Amino acid sequence: MTKTPTMRLDRLLANLGYGSRKEMHGLVAAGEVILDGVALSDAGARIAIGPDLPQRMTILGAPVDPPPPVIVMLHKPLGVVCSHKEAGRRIYDLLPPRWRVRDPVLSSVGRLDKETSGLLLITDDGAFLHRVISPKRHVAKSYVATLDRPLTGAEAEVFASGALMLEGEDKPLLPAILEPLAERQARLIIEEGRYHQVRRMFAAVGNHVTDLHRDRIGGLVLPDDLAAGDYRVLSAATAESVFSP
């Protein structure tokens, strides 16, 4: 049986972004940290850190934020960037402000460009992140592309060939699956994540993507009830569905 890890209460809350360790001592002394219905009095006490902590602990009357490791599913809206450093509105601005100073830090699992919407995972779990993006895992990603011109009918064969070469590259793409959805709309399922890959694939066959939305990563589907800009913390079991077909 795996032993549940523990951490000092003041360090735990500071790492979750609630303030400095000194400030956490003040909150505890004020009776603002409740565990299993009892106000804690010792900020130096070691607390068991399990996934059920938000159901057991409150701080300032609200459930404590989920402790590491955390995996967040975000419905990324248009106009938002995935980088910590790039200018403009960032995906991290859609999360609670204190999450920006969590330790360990949160990072996106791969990226969606500024003009692409849809399913994006954010995590502080480096092992999970690398499992998802590893080429050895062959995690499929599904995109719905709206196009400037009608499909010709030849795209599916070209994309599935494993011979398509993108401009400026010297290695062909892995086979991809194209499913026509309408005259100017298609679903494209790929196992790679090259720079602007979907847009460049359609450009290679003489078309232009006017709208791009990712609706699935592996076996994890973006729920219809998760609005653009909203997020959801995933259970470990739900996050593992990424590695299902």
Short mmCIF file of C-alpha atoms in Angstrom, two decimals:
data_model
loop_
_atom_site.label_atom_id
_atom_site.label_comp_id
_atom_site.label_asym_id
_atom_site.label_seq_id
_atom_site.Cartn_x
_atom_site.Cartn_y
_atom_site.Cartn_z
CA MET A 1 0.00 0.00 0.00
CA THR A 2 1.33 3.46 -0.94
CA LYS A 3 1.89 5.70 2.05
CA THR A 4 0.03 9.02 1.97
CA PRO A 5 2.58 11.88 1.86
CA THR A 6 2.52 14.56 4.54
CA MET A 7 3.63 18.20 4.71
CA ARG A 8 3.70 20.97 7.27
CA LEU A 9 0.44 22.91 7.15
CA ASP A 10 2.07 26.32 6.70
CA ARG A 11 4.25 25.08 3.86
CA LEU A 12 1.35 23.30 2.16
CA LEU A 13 -0.86 26.39 2.14
CA ALA A 14 2.01 28.64 1.05
CA ASN A 15 2.81 26.27 -1.81
CA LEU A 16 -0.84 26.41 -2.87
CA GLY A 17 -0.52 30.17 -3.20
CA TYR A 18 -2.53 31.34 -0.20
CA GLY A 19 0.30 33.58 1.08
CA SER A 20 3.58 33.43 2.93
CA ARG A 21 4.20 30.87 5.65
CA LYS A 22 4.06 33.71 8.19
CA GLU A 23 0.64 34.72 6.87
CA MET A 24 -0.52 31.11 7.15
CA HIS A 25 0.40 31.14 10.85
CA GLY A 26 -1.94 34.11 11.21
CA LEU A 27 -4.81 32.35 9.45
CA VAL A 28 -4.38 29.26 11.60
CA ALA A 29 -4.26 31.35 14.77
CA ALA A 30 -7.49 33.04 13.68
CA GLY A 31 -9.22 29.66 13.33
CA GLU A 32 -9.63 30.03 9.56
CA VAL A 33 -8.25 26.59 8.66
CA ILE A 34 -10.64 23.72 9.36
CA LEU A 35 -9.83 20.02 8.94
CA ASP A 36 -12.52 17.39 9.38
CA GLY A 37 -14.72 19.95 11.12
CA VAL A 38 -12.08 21.01 13.66
CA ALA A 39 -10.18 24.32 13.60
CA LEU A 40 -6.44 23.68 13.43
CA SER A 41 -4.25 25.44 15.95
CA ASP A 42 -0.72 24.41 14.96
CA ALA A 43 0.56 25.77 11.63
CA GLY A 44 3.56 23.48 11.94
CA ALA A 45 1.49 20.29 12.16
CA ARG A 46 2.05 17.73 9.40
CA ILE A 47 -1.02 17.13 7.25
CA ALA A 48 -1.72 14.08 5.12
CA ILE A 49 -1.96 15.21 1.49
CA GLY A 50 -4.45 13.11 -0.43
CA PRO A 51 -6.84 13.83 -3.31
CA ASP A 52 -9.71 14.09 -0.79
CA LEU A 53 -8.15 17.09 0.99
CA PRO A 54 -10.54 19.65 -0.60
CA GLN A 55 -13.45 17.62 0.82
CA ARG A 56 -11.87 17.60 4.29
CA MET A 57 -10.26 21.01 4.68
CA THR A 58 -11.54 24.58 4.35
CA ILE A 59 -9.63 27.84 4.47
CA LEU A 60 -11.47 31.11 4.99
CA GLY A 61 -14.71 29.14 4.69
CA ALA A 62 -14.01 27.66 1.23
CA PRO A 63 -12.62 24.24 0.25
CA VAL A 64 -8.85 24.24 0.04
CA ASP A 65 -7.44 24.10 -3.48
CA PRO A 66 -6.47 20.64 -4.75
CA PRO A 67 -2.94 19.69 -3.70
CA PRO A 68 -0.30 18.42 -6.13
CA PRO A 69 -0.43 16.52 -8.34
CA VAL A 70 -3.33 18.30 -10.03
CA ILE A 71 -4.56 17.88 -13.60
CA VAL A 72 -6.92 20.52 -14.95
CA MET A 73 -9.08 20.31 -18.07
CA LEU A 74 -9.58 23.75 -19.61
CA HIS A 75 -11.87 24.73 -22.46
CA LYS A 76 -9.43 27.18 -24.04
CA PRO A 77 -11.18 30.09 -25.73
CA LEU A 78 -9.89 31.96 -28.76
CA GLY A 79 -7.46 34.81 -28.23
CA VAL A 80 -5.66 33.27 -25.26
CA VAL A 81 -2.02 32.10 -25.33
CA CYS A 82 -0.52 29.06 -23.59
CA SER A 83 2.91 30.51 -22.81
CA HIS A 84 3.99 31.85 -19.41
CA LYS A 85 6.06 34.52 -21.19
CA GLU A 86 4.14 35.48 -24.34
CA ALA A 87 2.35 38.82 -24.28
CA GLY A 88 -1.43 38.95 -24.09
CA ARG A 89 -4.09 37.15 -22.13
CA ARG A 90 -2.87 33.75 -20.95
CA ILE A 91 -4.57 30.49 -20.06
CA TYR A 92 -3.30 30.93 -16.51
CA ASP A 93 -5.40 34.10 -16.22
CA LEU A 94 -8.48 31.85 -16.45
CA LEU A 95 -7.51 30.04 -13.24
CA PRO A 96 -7.68 31.41 -9.67
CA PRO A 97 -4.99 34.13 -9.30
CA ARG A 98 -3.19 32.30 -6.48
CA TRP A 99 -2.66 29.31 -8.77
CA ARG A 100 -0.07 31.38 -10.64
CA VAL A 101 2.28 31.09 -7.64
CA ARG A 102 1.67 27.44 -6.79
CA ASP A 103 4.74 25.32 -6.15
CA PRO A 104 5.28 23.22 -8.20
CA VAL A 105 4.15 25.46 -11.05
CA LEU A 106 1.36 24.62 -13.47
CA SER A 107 2.18 24.10 -17.15
CA SER A 108 0.12 23.28 -20.21
CA VAL A 109 0.38 19.78 -21.66
CA GLY A 110 1.38 20.79 -25.15
CA ARG A 111 -0.09 23.97 -26.59
CA LEU A 112 -2.92 25.34 -28.65
CA ASP A 113 -2.13 28.48 -30.62
CA LYS A 114 -3.87 31.76 -29.91
CA GLU A 115 -6.51 31.23 -32.61
CA THR A 116 -7.32 27.60 -31.70
CA SER A 117 -9.94 26.72 -29.10
CA GLY A 118 -10.82 23.56 -27.25
CA LEU A 119 -9.48 20.93 -24.90
CA LEU A 120 -6.27 21.77 -23.08
CA LEU A 121 -4.71 20.04 -20.08
CA ILE A 122 -2.77 21.93 -17.42
CA THR A 123 -0.78 20.16 -14.72
CA ASP A 124 2.00 20.33 -12.15
CA ASP A 125 2.67 16.61 -12.68
CA GLY A 126 5.77 16.44 -14.87
CA ALA A 127 5.57 12.66 -15.30
CA PHE A 128 1.98 12.86 -16.57
CA LEU A 129 2.86 15.73 -18.92
CA HIS A 130 5.73 13.81 -20.52
CA ARG A 131 3.64 10.65 -20.86
CA VAL A 132 1.01 12.57 -22.85
CA ILE A 133 3.43 14.33 -25.20
CA SER A 134 5.85 11.40 -25.64
CA PRO A 135 5.95 10.22 -29.27
CA LYS A 136 6.15 6.66 -27.97
CA ARG A 137 2.65 6.93 -26.48
CA HIS A 138 0.93 7.80 -29.78
CA VAL A 139 -1.78 9.78 -27.98
CA ALA A 140 -4.27 10.83 -30.65
CA LYS A 141 -5.64 14.37 -30.77
CA SER A 142 -8.89 15.21 -32.56
CA TYR A 143 -9.47 18.59 -34.21
CA VAL A 144 -12.49 20.00 -36.01
CA ALA A 145 -11.33 22.32 -38.79
CA THR A 146 -13.50 24.77 -40.69
CA LEU A 147 -12.04 25.51 -44.10
CA ASP A 148 -11.94 28.40 -46.52
CA ARG A 149 -12.67 26.17 -49.52
CA PRO A 150 -14.64 22.93 -50.01
CA LEU A 151 -12.92 19.59 -49.51
CA THR A 152 -11.82 18.00 -52.77
CA GLY A 153 -12.15 14.39 -51.63
CA ALA A 154 -8.43 13.69 -52.02
CA GLU A 155 -7.33 14.93 -48.59
CA ALA A 156 -8.03 11.74 -46.64
CA GLU A 157 -5.74 9.65 -48.83
CA VAL A 158 -2.95 12.23 -48.70
CA PHE A 159 -3.13 12.58 -44.92
CA ALA A 160 -3.28 8.81 -44.37
CA SER A 161 -0.32 8.08 -46.64
CA GLY A 162 2.44 8.78 -44.13
CA ALA A 163 4.27 10.53 -46.96
CA LEU A 164 3.05 14.11 -46.57
CA MET A 165 5.96 16.49 -46.06
CA LEU A 166 5.35 19.90 -44.54
CA GLU A 167 7.14 22.91 -45.94
CA GLY A 168 10.51 23.46 -44.31
CA GLU A 169 10.73 19.95 -42.83
CA ASP A 170 12.66 16.87 -43.87
CA LYS A 171 10.59 14.17 -42.16
CA PRO A 172 7.15 13.08 -43.40
CA LEU A 173 4.14 13.18 -41.12
CA LEU A 174 2.77 10.07 -39.49
CA PRO A 175 -0.49 8.85 -41.05
CA ALA A 176 -3.50 10.89 -39.95
CA ILE A 177 -7.24 10.28 -40.23
CA LEU A 178 -9.56 12.76 -41.92
CA GLU A 179 -13.34 12.52 -41.51
CA PRO A 180 -15.40 14.93 -43.65
CA LEU A 181 -18.16 16.58 -41.61
CA ALA A 182 -19.51 19.08 -44.14
CA GLU A 183 -18.47 20.63 -47.44
CA ARG A 184 -16.02 22.92 -45.66
CA GLN A 185 -15.52 21.14 -42.36
CA ALA A 186 -13.59 18.04 -41.33
CA ARG A 187 -12.31 16.20 -38.29
CA LEU A 188 -8.59 15.48 -38.34
CA ILE A 189 -7.02 12.97 -35.94
CA ILE A 190 -3.26 13.18 -35.53
CA GLU A 191 -0.68 11.58 -33.23
CA GLU A 192 1.97 14.28 -33.50
CA GLY A 193 2.16 17.86 -32.33
CA ARG A 194 4.32 19.72 -34.79
CA TYR A 195 4.18 23.49 -35.01
CA HIS A 196 0.76 24.57 -36.38
CA GLN A 197 0.48 21.06 -37.79
CA VAL A 198 -3.22 20.94 -38.67
CA ARG A 199 -3.17 24.33 -40.37
CA ARG A 200 -0.02 23.42 -42.31
CA MET A 201 -1.47 20.07 -43.40
CA PHE A 202 -4.47 21.72 -44.98
CA ALA A 203 -2.25 24.40 -46.51
CA ALA A 204 -0.22 21.58 -48.09
CA VAL A 205 -3.32 20.40 -49.97
CA GLY A 206 -4.29 23.89 -51.07
CA ASN A 207 -6.76 24.90 -48.38
CA HIS A 208 -6.87 27.31 -45.45
CA VAL A 209 -8.18 26.70 -41.93
CA THR A 210 -10.48 29.52 -40.80
CA ASP A 211 -11.46 27.97 -37.46
CA LEU A 212 -9.84 25.20 -35.42
CA HIS A 213 -11.13 23.45 -32.32
CA ARG A 214 -9.68 20.47 -30.41
CA ASP A 215 -12.38 18.26 -28.92
CA ARG A 216 -10.47 15.17 -27.77
CA ILE A 217 -7.11 13.99 -26.44
CA GLY A 218 -6.83 10.20 -26.42
CA GLY A 219 -9.98 8.91 -24.74
CA LEU A 220 -10.69 12.23 -22.97
CA VAL A 221 -13.46 14.24 -24.63
CA LEU A 222 -14.21 17.91 -24.00
CA PRO A 223 -17.63 17.90 -22.27
CA ASP A 224 -20.48 19.83 -23.87
CA ASP A 225 -21.25 21.47 -20.52
CA LEU A 226 -17.77 22.97 -20.07
CA ALA A 227 -18.05 26.47 -21.51
CA ALA A 228 -15.18 28.28 -23.19
CA GLY A 229 -12.94 29.78 -20.51
CA ASP A 230 -14.08 27.33 -17.82
CA TYR A 231 -11.99 24.59 -16.23
CA ARG A 232 -12.45 21.39 -14.26
CA VAL A 233 -10.06 19.52 -11.95
CA LEU A 234 -9.85 15.89 -13.09
CA SER A 235 -9.72 12.81 -10.94
CA ALA A 236 -6.73 10.54 -11.48
CA ALA A 237 -8.96 7.95 -13.16
CA THR A 238 -10.44 10.50 -15.58
CA ALA A 239 -7.00 11.87 -16.45
CA GLU A 240 -5.79 8.35 -17.25
CA SER A 241 -8.49 8.08 -19.93
CA VAL A 242 -6.14 10.16 -22.09
CA PHE A 243 -4.19 6.94 -22.64
CA SER A 244 -7.26 4.98 -23.77
CA PRO A 245 -8.04 4.62 -27.48
#
